JSON list of C-alpha atoms in Angstrom, two decimals:
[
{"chain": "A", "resi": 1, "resn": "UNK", "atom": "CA", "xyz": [105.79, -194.23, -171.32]},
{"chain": "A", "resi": 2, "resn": "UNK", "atom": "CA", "xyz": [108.94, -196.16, -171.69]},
{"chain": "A", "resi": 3, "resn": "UNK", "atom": "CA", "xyz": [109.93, -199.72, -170.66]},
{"chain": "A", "resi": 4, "resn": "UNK", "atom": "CA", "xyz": [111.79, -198.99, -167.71]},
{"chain": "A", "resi": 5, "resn": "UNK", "atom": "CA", "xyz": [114.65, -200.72, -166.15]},
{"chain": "A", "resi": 6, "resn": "UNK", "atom": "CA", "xyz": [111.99, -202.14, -163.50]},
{"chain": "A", "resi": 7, "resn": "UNK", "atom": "CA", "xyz": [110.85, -205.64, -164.11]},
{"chain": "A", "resi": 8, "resn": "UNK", "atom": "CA", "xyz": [107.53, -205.30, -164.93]},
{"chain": "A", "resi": 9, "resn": "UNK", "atom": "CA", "xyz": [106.59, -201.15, -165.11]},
{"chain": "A", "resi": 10, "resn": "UNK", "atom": "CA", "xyz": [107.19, -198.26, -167.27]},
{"chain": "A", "resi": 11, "resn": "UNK", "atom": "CA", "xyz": [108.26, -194.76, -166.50]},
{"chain": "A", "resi": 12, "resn": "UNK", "atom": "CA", "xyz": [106.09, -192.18, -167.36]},
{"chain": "A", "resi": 13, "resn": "UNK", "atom": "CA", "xyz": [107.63, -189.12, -169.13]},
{"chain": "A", "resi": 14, "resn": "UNK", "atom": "CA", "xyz": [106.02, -186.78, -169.95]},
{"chain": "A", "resi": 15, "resn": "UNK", "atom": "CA", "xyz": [106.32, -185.36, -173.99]},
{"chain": "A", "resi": 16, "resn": "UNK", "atom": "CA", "xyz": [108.68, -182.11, -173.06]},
{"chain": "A", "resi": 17, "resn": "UNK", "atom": "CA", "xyz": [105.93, -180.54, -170.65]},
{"chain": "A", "resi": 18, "resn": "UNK", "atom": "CA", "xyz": [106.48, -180.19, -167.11]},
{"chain": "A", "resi": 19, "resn": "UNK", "atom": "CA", "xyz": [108.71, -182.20, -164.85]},
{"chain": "A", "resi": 20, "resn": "UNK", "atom": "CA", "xyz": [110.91, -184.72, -166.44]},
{"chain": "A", "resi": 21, "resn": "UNK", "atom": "CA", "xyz": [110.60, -188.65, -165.11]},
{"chain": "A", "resi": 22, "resn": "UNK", "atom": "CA", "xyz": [114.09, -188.47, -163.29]},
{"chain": "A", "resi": 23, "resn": "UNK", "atom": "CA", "xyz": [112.82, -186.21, -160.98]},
{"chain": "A", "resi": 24, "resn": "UNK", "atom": "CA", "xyz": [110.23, -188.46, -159.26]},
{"chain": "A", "resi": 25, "resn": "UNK", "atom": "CA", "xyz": [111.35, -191.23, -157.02]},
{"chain": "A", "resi": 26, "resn": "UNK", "atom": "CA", "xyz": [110.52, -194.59, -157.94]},
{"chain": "A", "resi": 27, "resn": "UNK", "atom": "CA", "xyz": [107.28, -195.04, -156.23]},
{"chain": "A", "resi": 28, "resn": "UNK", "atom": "CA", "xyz": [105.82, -192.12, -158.30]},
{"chain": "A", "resi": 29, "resn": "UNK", "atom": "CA", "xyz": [106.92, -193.10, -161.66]},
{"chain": "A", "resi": 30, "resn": "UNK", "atom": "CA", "xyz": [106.71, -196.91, -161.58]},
{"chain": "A", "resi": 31, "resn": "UNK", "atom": "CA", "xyz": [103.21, -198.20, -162.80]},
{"chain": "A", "resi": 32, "resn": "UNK", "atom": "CA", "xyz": [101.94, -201.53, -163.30]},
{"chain": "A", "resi": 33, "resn": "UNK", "atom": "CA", "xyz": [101.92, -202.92, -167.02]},
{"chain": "A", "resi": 34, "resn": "UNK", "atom": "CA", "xyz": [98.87, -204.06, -168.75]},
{"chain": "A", "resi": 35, "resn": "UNK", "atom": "CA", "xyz": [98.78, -208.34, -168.20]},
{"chain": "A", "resi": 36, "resn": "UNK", "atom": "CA", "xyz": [98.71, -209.37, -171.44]},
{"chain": "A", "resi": 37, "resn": "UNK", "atom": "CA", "xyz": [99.68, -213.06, -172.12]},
{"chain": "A", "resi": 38, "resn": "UNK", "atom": "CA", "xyz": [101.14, -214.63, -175.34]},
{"chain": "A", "resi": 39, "resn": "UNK", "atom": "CA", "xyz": [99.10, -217.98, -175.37]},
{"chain": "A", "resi": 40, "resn": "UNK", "atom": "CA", "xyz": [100.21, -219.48, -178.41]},
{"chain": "A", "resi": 41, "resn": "UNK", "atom": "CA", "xyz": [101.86, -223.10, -179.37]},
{"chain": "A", "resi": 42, "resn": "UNK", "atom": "CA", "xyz": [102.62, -223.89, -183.39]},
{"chain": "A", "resi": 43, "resn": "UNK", "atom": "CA", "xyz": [102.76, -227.97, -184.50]},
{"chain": "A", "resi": 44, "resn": "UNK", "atom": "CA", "xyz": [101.00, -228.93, -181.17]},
{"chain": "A", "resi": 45, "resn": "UNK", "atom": "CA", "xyz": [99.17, -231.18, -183.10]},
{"chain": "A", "resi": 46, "resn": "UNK", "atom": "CA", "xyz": [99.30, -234.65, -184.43]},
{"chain": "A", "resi": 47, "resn": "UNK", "atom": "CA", "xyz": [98.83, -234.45, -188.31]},
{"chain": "A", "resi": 48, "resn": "UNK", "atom": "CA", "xyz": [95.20, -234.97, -189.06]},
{"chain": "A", "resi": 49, "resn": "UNK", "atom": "CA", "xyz": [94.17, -235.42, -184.91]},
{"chain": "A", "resi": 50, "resn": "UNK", "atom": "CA", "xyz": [93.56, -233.44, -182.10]},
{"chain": "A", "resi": 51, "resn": "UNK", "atom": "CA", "xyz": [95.97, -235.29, -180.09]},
{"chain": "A", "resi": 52, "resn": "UNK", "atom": "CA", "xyz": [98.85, -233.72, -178.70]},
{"chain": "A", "resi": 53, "resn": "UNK", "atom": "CA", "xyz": [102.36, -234.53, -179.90]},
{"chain": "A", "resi": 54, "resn": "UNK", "atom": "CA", "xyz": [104.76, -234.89, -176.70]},
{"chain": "A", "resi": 55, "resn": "UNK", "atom": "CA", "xyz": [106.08, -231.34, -177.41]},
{"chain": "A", "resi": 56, "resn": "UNK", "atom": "CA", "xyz": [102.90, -229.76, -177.97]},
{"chain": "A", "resi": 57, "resn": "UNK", "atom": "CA", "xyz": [101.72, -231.31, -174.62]},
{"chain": "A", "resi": 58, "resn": "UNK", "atom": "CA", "xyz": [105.34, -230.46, -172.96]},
{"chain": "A", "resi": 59, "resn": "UNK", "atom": "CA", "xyz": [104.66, -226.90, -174.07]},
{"chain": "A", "resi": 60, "resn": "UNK", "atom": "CA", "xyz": [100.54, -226.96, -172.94]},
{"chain": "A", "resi": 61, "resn": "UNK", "atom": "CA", "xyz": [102.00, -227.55, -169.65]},
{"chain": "A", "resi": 62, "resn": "UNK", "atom": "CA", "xyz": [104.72, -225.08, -169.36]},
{"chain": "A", "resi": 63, "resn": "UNK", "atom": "CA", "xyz": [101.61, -222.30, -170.69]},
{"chain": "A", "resi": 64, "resn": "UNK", "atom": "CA", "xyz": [99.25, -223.90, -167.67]},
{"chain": "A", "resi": 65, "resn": "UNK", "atom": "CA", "xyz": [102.31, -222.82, -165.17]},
{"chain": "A", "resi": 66, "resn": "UNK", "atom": "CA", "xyz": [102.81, -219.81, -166.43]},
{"chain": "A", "resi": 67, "resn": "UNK", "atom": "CA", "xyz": [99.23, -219.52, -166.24]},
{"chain": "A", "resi": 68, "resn": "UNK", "atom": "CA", "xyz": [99.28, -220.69, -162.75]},
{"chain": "A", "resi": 69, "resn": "UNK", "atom": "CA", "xyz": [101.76, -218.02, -161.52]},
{"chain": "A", "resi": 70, "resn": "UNK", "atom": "CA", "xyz": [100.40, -214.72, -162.68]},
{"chain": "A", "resi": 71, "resn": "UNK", "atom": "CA", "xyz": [97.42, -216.49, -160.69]},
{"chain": "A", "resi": 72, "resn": "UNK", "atom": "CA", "xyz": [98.89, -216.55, -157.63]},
{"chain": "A", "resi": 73, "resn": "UNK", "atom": "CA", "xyz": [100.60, -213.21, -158.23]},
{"chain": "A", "resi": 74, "resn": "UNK", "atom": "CA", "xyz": [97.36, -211.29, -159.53]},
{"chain": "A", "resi": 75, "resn": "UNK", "atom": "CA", "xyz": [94.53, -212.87, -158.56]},
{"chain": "A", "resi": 76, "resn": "UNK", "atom": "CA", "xyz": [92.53, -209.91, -159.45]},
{"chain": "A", "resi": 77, "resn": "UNK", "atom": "CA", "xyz": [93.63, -211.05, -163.35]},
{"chain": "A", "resi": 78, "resn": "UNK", "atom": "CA", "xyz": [91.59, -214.23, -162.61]},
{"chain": "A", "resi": 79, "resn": "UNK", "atom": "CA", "xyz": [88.93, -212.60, -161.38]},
{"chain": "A", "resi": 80, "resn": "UNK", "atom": "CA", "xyz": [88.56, -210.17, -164.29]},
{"chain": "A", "resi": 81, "resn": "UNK", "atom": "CA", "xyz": [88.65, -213.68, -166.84]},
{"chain": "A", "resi": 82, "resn": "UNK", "atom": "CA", "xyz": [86.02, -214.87, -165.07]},
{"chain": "A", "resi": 83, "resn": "UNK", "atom": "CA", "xyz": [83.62, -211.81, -166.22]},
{"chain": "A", "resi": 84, "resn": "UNK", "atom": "CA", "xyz": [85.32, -212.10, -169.52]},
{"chain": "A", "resi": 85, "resn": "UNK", "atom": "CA", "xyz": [84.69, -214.86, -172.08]},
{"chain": "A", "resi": 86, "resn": "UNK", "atom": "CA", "xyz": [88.65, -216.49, -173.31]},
{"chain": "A", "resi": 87, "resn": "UNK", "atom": "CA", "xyz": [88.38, -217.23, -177.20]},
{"chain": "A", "resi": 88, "resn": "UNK", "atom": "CA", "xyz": [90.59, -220.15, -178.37]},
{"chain": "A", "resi": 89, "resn": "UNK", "atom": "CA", "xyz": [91.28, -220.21, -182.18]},
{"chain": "A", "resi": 90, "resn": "UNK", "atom": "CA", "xyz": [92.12, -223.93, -183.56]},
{"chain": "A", "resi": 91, "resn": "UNK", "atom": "CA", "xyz": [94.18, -223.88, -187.32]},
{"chain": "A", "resi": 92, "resn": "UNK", "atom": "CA", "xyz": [94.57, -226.10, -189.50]},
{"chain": "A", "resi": 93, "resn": "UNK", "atom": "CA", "xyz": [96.97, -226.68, -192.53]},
{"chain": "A", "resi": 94, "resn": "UNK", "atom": "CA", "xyz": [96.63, -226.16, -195.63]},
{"chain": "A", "resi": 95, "resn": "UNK", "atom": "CA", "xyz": [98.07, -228.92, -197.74]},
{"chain": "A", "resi": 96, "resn": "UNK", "atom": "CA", "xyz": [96.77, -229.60, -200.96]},
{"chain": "A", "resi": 97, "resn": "UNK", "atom": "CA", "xyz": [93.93, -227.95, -202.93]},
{"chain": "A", "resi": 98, "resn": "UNK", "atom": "CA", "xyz": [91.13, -226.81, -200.51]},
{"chain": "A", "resi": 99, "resn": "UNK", "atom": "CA", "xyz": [88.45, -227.09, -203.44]},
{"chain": "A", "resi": 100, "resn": "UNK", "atom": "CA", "xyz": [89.93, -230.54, -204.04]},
{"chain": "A", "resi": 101, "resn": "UNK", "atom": "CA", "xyz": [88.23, -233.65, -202.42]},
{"chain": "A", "resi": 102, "resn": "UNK", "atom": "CA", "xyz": [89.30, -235.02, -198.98]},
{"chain": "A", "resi": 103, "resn": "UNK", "atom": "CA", "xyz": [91.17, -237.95, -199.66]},
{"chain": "A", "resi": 104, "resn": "UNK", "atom": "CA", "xyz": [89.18, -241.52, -198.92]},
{"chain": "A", "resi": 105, "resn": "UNK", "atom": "CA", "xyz": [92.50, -242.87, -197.36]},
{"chain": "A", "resi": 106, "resn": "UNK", "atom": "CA", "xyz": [94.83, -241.69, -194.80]},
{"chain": "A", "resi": 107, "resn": "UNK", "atom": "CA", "xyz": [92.61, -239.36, -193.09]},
{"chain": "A", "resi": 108, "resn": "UNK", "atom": "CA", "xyz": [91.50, -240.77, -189.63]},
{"chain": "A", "resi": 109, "resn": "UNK", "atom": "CA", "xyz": [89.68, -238.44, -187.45]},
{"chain": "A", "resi": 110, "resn": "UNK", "atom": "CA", "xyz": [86.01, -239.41, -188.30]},
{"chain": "A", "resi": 111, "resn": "UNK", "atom": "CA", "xyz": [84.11, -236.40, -186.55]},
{"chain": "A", "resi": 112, "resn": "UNK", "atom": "CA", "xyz": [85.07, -234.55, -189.87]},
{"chain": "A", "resi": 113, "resn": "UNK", "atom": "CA", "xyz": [84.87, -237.44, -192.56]},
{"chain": "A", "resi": 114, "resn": "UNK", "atom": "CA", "xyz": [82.10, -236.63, -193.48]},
{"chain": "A", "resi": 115, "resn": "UNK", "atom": "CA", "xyz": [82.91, -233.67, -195.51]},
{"chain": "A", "resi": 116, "resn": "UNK", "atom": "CA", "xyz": [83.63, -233.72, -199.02]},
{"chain": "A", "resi": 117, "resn": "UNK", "atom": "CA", "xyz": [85.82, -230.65, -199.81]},
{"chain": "A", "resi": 118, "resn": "UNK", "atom": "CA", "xyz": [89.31, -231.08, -198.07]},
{"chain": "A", "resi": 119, "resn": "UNK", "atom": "CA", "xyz": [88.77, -227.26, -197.01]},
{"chain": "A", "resi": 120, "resn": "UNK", "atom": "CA", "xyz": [85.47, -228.23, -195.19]},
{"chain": "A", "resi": 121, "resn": "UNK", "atom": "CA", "xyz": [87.67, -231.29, -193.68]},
{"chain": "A", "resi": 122, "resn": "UNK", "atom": "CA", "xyz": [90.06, -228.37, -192.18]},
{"chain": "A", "resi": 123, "resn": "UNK", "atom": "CA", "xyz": [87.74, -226.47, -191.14]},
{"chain": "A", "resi": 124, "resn": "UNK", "atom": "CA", "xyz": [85.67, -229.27, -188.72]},
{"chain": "A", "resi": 125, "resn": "UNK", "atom": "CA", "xyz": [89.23, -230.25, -188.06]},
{"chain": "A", "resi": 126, "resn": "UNK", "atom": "CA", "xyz": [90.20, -226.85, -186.43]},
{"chain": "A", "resi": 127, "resn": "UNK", "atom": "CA", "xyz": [87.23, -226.42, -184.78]},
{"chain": "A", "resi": 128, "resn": "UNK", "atom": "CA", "xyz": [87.28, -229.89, -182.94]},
{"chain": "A", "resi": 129, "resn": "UNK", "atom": "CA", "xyz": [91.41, -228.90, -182.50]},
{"chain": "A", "resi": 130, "resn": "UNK", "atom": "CA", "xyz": [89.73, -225.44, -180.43]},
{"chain": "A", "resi": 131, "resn": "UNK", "atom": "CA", "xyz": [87.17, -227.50, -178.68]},
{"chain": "A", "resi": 132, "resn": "UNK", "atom": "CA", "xyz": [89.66, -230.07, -177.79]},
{"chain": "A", "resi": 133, "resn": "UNK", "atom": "CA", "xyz": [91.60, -227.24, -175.92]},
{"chain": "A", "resi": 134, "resn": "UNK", "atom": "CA", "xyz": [88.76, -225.42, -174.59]},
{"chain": "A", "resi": 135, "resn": "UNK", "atom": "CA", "xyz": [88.13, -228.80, -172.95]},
{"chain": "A", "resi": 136, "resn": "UNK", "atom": "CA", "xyz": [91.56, -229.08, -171.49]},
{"chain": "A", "resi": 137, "resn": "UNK", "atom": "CA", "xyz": [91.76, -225.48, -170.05]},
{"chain": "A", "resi": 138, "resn": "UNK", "atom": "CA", "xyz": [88.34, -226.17, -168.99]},
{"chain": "A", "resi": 139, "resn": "UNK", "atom": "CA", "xyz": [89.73, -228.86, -166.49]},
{"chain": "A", "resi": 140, "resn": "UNK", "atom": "CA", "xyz": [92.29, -226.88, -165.31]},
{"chain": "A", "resi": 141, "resn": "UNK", "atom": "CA", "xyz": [89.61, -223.69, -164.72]},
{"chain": "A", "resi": 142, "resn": "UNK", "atom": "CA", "xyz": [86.54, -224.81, -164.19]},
{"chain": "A", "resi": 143, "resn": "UNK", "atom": "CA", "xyz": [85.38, -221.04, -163.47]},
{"chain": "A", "resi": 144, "resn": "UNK", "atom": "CA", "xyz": [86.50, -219.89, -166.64]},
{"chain": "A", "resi": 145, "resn": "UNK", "atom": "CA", "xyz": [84.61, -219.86, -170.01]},
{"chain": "A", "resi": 146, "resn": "UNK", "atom": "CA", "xyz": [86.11, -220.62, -172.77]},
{"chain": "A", "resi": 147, "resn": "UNK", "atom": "CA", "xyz": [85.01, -220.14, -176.67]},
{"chain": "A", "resi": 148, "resn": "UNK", "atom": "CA", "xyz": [86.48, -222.13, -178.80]},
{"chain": "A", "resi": 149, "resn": "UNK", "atom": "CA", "xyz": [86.61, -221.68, -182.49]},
{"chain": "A", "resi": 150, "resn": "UNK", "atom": "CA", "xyz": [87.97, -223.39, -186.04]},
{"chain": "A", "resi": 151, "resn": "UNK", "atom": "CA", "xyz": [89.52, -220.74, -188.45]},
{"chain": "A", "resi": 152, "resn": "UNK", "atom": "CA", "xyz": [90.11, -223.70, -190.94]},
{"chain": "A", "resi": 153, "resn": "UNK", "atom": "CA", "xyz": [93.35, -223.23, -193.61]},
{"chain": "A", "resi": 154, "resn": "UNK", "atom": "CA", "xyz": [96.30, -220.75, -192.78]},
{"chain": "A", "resi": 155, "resn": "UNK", "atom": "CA", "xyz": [98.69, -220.44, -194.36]},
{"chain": "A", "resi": 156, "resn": "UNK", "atom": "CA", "xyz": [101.20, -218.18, -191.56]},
{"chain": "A", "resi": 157, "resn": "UNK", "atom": "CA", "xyz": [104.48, -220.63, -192.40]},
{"chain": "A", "resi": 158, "resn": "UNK", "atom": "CA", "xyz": [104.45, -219.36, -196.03]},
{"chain": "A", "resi": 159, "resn": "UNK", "atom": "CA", "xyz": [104.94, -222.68, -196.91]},
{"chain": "A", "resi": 160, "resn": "UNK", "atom": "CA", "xyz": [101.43, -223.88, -197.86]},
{"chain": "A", "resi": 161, "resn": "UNK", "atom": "CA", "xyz": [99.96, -225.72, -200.72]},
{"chain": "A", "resi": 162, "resn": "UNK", "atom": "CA", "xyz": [99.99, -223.39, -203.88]},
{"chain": "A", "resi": 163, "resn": "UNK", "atom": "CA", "xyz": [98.71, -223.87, -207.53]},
{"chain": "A", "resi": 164, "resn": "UNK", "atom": "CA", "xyz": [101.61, -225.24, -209.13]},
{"chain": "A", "resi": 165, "resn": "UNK", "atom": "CA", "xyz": [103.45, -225.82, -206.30]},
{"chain": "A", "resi": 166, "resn": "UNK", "atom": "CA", "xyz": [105.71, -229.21, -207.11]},
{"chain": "A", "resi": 167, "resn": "UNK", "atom": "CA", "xyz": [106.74, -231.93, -204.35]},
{"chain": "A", "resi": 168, "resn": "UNK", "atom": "CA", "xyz": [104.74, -230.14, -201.24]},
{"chain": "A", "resi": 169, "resn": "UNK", "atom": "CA", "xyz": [105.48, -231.47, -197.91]},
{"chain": "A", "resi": 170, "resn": "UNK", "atom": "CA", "xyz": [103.62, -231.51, -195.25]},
{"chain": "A", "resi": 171, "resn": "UNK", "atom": "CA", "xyz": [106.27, -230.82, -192.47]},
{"chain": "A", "resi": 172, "resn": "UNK", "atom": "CA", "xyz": [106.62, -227.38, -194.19]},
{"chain": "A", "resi": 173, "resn": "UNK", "atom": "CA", "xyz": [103.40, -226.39, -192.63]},
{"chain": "A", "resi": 174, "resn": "UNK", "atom": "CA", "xyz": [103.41, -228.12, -189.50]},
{"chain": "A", "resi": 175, "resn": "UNK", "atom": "CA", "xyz": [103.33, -224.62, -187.70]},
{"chain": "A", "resi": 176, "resn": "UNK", "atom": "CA", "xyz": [99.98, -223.99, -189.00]},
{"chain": "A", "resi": 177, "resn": "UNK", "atom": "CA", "xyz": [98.79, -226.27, -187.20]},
{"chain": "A", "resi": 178, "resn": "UNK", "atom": "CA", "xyz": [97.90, -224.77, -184.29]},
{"chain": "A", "resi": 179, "resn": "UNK", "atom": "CA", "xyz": [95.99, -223.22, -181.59]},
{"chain": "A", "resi": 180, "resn": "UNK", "atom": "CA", "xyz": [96.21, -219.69, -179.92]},
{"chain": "A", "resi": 181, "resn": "UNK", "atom": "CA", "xyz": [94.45, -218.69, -176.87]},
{"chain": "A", "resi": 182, "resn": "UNK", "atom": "CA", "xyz": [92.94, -214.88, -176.55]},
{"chain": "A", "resi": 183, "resn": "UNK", "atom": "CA", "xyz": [93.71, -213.91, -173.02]},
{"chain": "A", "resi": 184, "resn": "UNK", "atom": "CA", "xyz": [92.14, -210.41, -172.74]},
{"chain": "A", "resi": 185, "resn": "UNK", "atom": "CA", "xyz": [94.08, -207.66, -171.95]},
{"chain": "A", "resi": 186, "resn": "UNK", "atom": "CA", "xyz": [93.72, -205.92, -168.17]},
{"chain": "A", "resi": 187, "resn": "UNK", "atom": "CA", "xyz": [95.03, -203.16, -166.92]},
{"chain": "A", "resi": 188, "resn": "UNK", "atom": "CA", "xyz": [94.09, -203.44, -162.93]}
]
């Protein structure tokens, strides 16, 4: 069907064959929508931390209310999570070569200095990024489960580290830095 002018349903029509949607009343046409939730904040991060920066934790907080209301409005959504594992993806950015050593200097978050390729650095680093999340959503919904998971280097900004590439910066890929939680679709 088609997004219909109700907030929140869609209008079935069917493709040419029998009656056409106007000629239900509203109670027979209007269905609920799938709850499917965009769970997704870019730069969250501190560079090189899994600290929040105030806007990533200003924007954690507006995603926990927003959370919070489809809650209290579909509880049957929460009860369907709790059957159904949440995956939270950490990123990382990629700013230099990832072949290349991590640098001795300037690179303070000692769970992951003990890797030697700056890719393997990202890598820990987006993983402990996803646990650090799954550990925050964790104290908000203690009935939930949460998987969290590193998917190292992106490169979504289009901005990232390239052979060649003169004068990079890293504020051109603070948005892959990152973290996306996988609410599963449900369709009550």
């Amino acid at each position: 069907g088609k997004p219909g002018k109700g907030k929140g349903c869609y209008f079935l029509e069917p493709n040419g064959m029998g009656p056409r949607a106007d000629q239900f009343g509203p109670a027979e046409r209007q269905v609920r929508r799938p709850i499917e939730i965009q769970f997704r904040i870019g730069n969250p991060f501190v560079f090189n931390s899994v600290d929040f920066l105030p806007e990533g934790q200003k924007q954690f907080e507006e995603k926990i209310q927003e959370l919070n209301n489809i809650f209290e409005k579909q509880p049957d959504y929460k009860e369907f999570l709790k059957q159904n594992p949440i995956n939270i993806l950490g990123f990382s950015s990629r700013d230099d070569d990832p072949e290349g050593p991590r640098p001795s200097q300037g690179w303070p978050f000692n769970p992951c200095s003990n890797r030697a390729k700056r890719k393997d650095y990202n890598l820990c680093l987006s993983q402990k990024r996803a646990e650090r999340v799954a550990e925050l959503l964790s104290a908000q919904y203690p009935d939930l489960k949460f998987n969290p998971k590193g998917m190292g280097e992106n490169c979504d900004s289009g901005n990232c580290w390239k052979p060649g590439k003169k004068n990079h910066d890293s504020k051109e890929t603070a948005m892959d830095r990152r973290f996306e939680v996988r609410l599963p679709k449900y369709r009550n």
